[in-house]
Coordinates of C-alpha atoms in Angstrom, one line a residue:
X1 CA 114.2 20.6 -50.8
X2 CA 112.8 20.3 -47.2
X3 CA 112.8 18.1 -44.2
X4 CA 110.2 16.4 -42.5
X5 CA 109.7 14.2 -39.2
X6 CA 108.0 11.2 -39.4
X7 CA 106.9 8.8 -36.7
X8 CA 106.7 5.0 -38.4
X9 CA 107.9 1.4 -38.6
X10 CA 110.0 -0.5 -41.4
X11 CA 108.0 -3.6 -43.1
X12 CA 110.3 -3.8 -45.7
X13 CA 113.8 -3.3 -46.3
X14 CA 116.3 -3.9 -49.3
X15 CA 120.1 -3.7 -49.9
X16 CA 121.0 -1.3 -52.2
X17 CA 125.0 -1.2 -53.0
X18 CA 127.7 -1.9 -50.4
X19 CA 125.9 -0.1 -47.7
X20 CA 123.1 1.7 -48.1
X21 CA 119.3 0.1 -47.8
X22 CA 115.9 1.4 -49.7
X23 CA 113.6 1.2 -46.5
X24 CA 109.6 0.7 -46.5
X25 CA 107.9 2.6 -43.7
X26 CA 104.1 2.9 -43.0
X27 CA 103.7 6.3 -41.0
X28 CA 101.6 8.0 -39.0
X29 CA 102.3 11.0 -41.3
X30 CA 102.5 10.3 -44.5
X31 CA 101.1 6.4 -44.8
X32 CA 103.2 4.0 -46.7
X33 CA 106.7 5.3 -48.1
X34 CA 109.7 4.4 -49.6
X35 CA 112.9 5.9 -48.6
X36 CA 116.9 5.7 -49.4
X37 CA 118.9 4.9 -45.8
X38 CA 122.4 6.1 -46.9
X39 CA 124.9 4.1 -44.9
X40 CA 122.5 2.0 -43.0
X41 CA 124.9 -0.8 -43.2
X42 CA 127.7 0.0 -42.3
X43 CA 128.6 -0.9 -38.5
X44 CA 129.0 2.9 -37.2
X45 CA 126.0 4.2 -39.0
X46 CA 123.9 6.6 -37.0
X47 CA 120.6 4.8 -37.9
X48 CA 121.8 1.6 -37.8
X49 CA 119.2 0.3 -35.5
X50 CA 116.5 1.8 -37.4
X51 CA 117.2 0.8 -40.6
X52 CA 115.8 -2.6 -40.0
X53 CA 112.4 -4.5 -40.3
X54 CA 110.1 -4.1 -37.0
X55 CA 112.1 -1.2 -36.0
X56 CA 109.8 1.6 -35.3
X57 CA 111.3 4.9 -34.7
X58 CA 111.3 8.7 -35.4
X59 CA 112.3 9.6 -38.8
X60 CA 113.7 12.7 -40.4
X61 CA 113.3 12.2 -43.8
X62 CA 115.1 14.7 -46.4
X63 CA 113.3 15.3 -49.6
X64 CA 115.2 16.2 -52.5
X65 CA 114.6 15.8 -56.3
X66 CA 115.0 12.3 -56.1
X67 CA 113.5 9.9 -53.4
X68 CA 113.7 11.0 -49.9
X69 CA 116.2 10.2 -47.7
X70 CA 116.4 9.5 -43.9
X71 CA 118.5 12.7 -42.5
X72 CA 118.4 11.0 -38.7
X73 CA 116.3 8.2 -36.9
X74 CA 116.0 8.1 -33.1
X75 CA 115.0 4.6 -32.2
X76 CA 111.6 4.1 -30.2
X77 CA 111.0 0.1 -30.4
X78 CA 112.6 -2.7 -32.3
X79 CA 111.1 -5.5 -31.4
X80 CA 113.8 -7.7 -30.9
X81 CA 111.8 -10.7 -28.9
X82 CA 110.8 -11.6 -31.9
X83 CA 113.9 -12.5 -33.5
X84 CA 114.7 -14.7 -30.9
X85 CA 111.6 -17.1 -31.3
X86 CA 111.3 -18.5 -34.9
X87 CA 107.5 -18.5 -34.5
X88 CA 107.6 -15.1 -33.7
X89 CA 109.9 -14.0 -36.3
X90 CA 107.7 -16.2 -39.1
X91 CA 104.8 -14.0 -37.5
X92 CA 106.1 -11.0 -37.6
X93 CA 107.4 -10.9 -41.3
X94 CA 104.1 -12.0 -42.8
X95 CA 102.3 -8.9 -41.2
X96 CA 104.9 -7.1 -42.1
X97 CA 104.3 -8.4 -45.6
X98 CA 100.8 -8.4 -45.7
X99 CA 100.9 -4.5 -45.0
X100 CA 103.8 -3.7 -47.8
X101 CA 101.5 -5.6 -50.2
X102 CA 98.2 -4.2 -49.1
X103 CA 98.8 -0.7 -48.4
X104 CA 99.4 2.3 -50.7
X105 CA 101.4 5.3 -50.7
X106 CA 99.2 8.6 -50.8
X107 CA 96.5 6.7 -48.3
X108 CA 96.1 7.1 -44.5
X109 CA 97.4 4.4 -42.6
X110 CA 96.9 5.2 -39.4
X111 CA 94.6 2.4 -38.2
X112 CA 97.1 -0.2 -40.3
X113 CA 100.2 1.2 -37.9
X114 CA 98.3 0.7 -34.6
X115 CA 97.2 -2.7 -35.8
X116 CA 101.1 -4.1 -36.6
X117 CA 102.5 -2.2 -33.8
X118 CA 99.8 -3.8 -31.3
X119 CA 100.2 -7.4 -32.5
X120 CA 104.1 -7.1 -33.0
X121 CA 103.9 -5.9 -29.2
X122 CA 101.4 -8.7 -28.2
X123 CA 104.0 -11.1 -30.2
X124 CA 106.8 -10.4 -28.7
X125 CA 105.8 -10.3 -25.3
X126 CA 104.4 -13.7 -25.6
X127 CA 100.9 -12.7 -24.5
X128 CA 99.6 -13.5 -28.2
X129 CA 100.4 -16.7 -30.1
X130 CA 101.9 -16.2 -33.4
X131 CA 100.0 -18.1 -35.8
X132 CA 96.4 -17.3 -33.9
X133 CA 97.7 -13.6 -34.1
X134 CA 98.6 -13.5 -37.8
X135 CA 94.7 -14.5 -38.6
X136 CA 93.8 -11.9 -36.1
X137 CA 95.7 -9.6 -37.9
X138 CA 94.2 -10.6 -41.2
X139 CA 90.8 -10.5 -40.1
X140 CA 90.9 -7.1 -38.5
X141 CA 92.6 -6.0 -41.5
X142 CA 89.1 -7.1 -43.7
X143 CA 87.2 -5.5 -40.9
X144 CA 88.6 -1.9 -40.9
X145 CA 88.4 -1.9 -44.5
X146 CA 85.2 -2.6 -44.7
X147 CA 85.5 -6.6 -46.3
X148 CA 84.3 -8.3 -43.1
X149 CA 80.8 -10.2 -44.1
X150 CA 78.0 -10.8 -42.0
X151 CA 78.1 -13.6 -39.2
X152 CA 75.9 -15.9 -41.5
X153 CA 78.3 -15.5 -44.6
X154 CA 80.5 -17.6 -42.4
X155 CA 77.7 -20.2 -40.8
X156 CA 77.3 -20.6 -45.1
X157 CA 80.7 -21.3 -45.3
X158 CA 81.3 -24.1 -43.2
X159 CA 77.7 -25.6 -44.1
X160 CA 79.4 -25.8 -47.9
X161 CA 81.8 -27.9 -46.0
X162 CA 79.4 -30.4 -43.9
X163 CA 80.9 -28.6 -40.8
X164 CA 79.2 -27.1 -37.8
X165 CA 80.7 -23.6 -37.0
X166 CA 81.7 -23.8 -33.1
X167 CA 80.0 -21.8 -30.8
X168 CA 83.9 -20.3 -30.0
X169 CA 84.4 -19.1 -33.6
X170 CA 81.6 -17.5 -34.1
X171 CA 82.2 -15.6 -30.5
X172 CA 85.6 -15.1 -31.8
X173 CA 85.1 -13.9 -35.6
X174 CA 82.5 -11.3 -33.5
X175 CA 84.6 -10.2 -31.1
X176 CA 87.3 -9.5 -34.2
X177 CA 84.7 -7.4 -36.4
X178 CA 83.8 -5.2 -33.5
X179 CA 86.6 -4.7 -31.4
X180 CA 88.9 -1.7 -30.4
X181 CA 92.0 -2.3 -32.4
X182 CA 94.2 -1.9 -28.8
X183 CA 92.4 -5.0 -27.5
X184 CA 91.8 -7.1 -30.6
X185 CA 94.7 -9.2 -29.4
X186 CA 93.6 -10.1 -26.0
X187 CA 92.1 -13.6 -26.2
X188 CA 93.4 -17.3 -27.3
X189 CA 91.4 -20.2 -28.8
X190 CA 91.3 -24.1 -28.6
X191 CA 92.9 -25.7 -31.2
X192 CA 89.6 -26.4 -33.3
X193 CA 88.6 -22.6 -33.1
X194 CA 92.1 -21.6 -34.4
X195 CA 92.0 -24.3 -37.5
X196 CA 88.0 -22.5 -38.1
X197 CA 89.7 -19.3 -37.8
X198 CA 92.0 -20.6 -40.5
X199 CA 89.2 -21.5 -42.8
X200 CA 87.0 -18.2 -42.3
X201 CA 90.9 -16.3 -43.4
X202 CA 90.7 -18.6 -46.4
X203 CA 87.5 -17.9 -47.3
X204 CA 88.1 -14.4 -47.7
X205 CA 91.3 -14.0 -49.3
X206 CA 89.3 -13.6 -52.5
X207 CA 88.7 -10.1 -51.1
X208 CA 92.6 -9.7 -51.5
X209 CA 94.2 -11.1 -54.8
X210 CA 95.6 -14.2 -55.8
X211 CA 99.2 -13.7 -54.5
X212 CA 100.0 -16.4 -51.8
X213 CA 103.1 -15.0 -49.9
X214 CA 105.8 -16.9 -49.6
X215 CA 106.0 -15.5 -45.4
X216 CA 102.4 -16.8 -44.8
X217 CA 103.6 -20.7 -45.6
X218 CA 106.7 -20.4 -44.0
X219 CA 104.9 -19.7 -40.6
X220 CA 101.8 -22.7 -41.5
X221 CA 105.4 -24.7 -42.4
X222 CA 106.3 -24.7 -38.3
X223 CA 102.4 -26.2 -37.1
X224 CA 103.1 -28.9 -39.3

C-alpha cells in the first residue's frame, strides 16, 4: 500500500455505479493512468471538481492491491470556457481523445501534457480557433514523435492532387515541425491554408491507425 502525488489532467472519464467514476489522467509523474474516483458524483464529494474531463489538478492517488484510487484532489484549472462555446467543447474532447487513444501507460508523457494543456488554454481563452487548433494539435503530436515528413513529402502530396501547396501552408506546416511546444499555438490562417492544413492531417493519419473518432467528426460537423 502507499500514496503518491500526482500533478495531471483527466481526458477521459466513466461512470462506474451510482457514484463513483474510473478517471483517465495523463501525468507529469507517471504518464497515462487509470484511476477509481470513489464518490466523485455525488454533490458534496471532496473531488468533485476534479473528477471531470479538462480538469487538471493535484492528485493523491492511493495504491492498493487493486487499481489506485484518488485519496484527495486540489483543483488547479478546469477549463470551463470551453464548455460554454460548443466549438470549443467539440475541440477540446477530440484532443482529449486523441491523447487517451494515443498514449500508453508506462511511457513519459510529459511533452503530450504541455501540449493539451497549452492548446486547451489557447482554446478557452479564445486566442486559438478550435478547429485550426485541433490540426495544430495533431500535427505537433506527429512532430514530437518523430512522424512529421519532410517539407517535400507534403509539396508530393498535393501535386497527387493537381493542387499547388500555398506559400502559407508550407510556412505554417514549418513553423509546426520546429516550434517550442509553448508557442505552437500562436498564429491563425486564411481559410485556404486551414482546408491545406486539413489535407496534410489527412495525409498522415496512416501514421496513426484506422480508427476515425467519433469526437473528430463531431467538431468538422459544426464548419459545415
Amino acid at each position: 500500500m502507499s500514496t503518491e502525488k500526482m500533478r495531471g489532467i483527466v481526458i477521459k472519464e466513466i461512470d462506474v455505479g451510482e457514484s463513483d467514476k474510473l478517471l483517465t489522467l495523463l501525468t507529469k509523474e507517471k504518464g497515462k493512468l487509470t484511476v477509481s474516483a470513489r464518490g466523485s458524483r455525488k454533490p458534496k464529494s471532496k473531488y468533485l471538481s476534479s473528477a471531470q474531463v479538462f480538469a487538471y489538478s493535484d492528485f493523491i492517488i492511493y495504491t492498493a492491491r487493486k487499481n489506485p484510487s484518488v485519496s484527495s484532489a486540489v483543483l488547479i484549472e478546469s477549463f470551463y470556457p470551453l464548455r460554454q462555446d460548443v466549438k470549443k467543447l467539440a475541440a477540446g474532447a477530440y484532443i482529449a481523445d486523441f491523447l487517451n487513444r494515443h498514449t500508453y501507460e508506462g511511457t513519459d508523457c510529459s511533452d503530450m501534457l504541455l501540449l493539451i494543456l497549452t492548446a486547451l488554454k489557447k482554446i478557452s481563452e479564445g486566442k486559438a480557433e478550435p478547429l485550426l487548433a485541433s490540426y495544430i494539435f495533431e500535427l505537433k503530436y506527429l512532430s514530437l514523435n518523430g512522424m512529421f515528413p519532410d517539407i517535400y513529402f507534403f509539396y508530393q502530396v498535393f501535386a497527387e492532387k493537381k493542387e499547388e501547396i500555398l506559400p502559407g501552408t508550407v510556412k505554417a506546416l514549418d513553423y509546426i515541425s520546429s516550434c517550442d511546444i509553448k508557442k505552437v499555438f500562436n498564429f491563425n490562417v486564411s481559410g485556404a491554408v486551414l482546408g491545406q492544413l486539413k489535407t496534410a492531417r489527412n495525409s498522415l493519419s496512416e501514421n496513426l491507425d484506422d480508427i476515425r473518432l467519433k469526437s473528430y467528426d463531431f467538431l468538422c460537423s459544426l464548419y459545415q
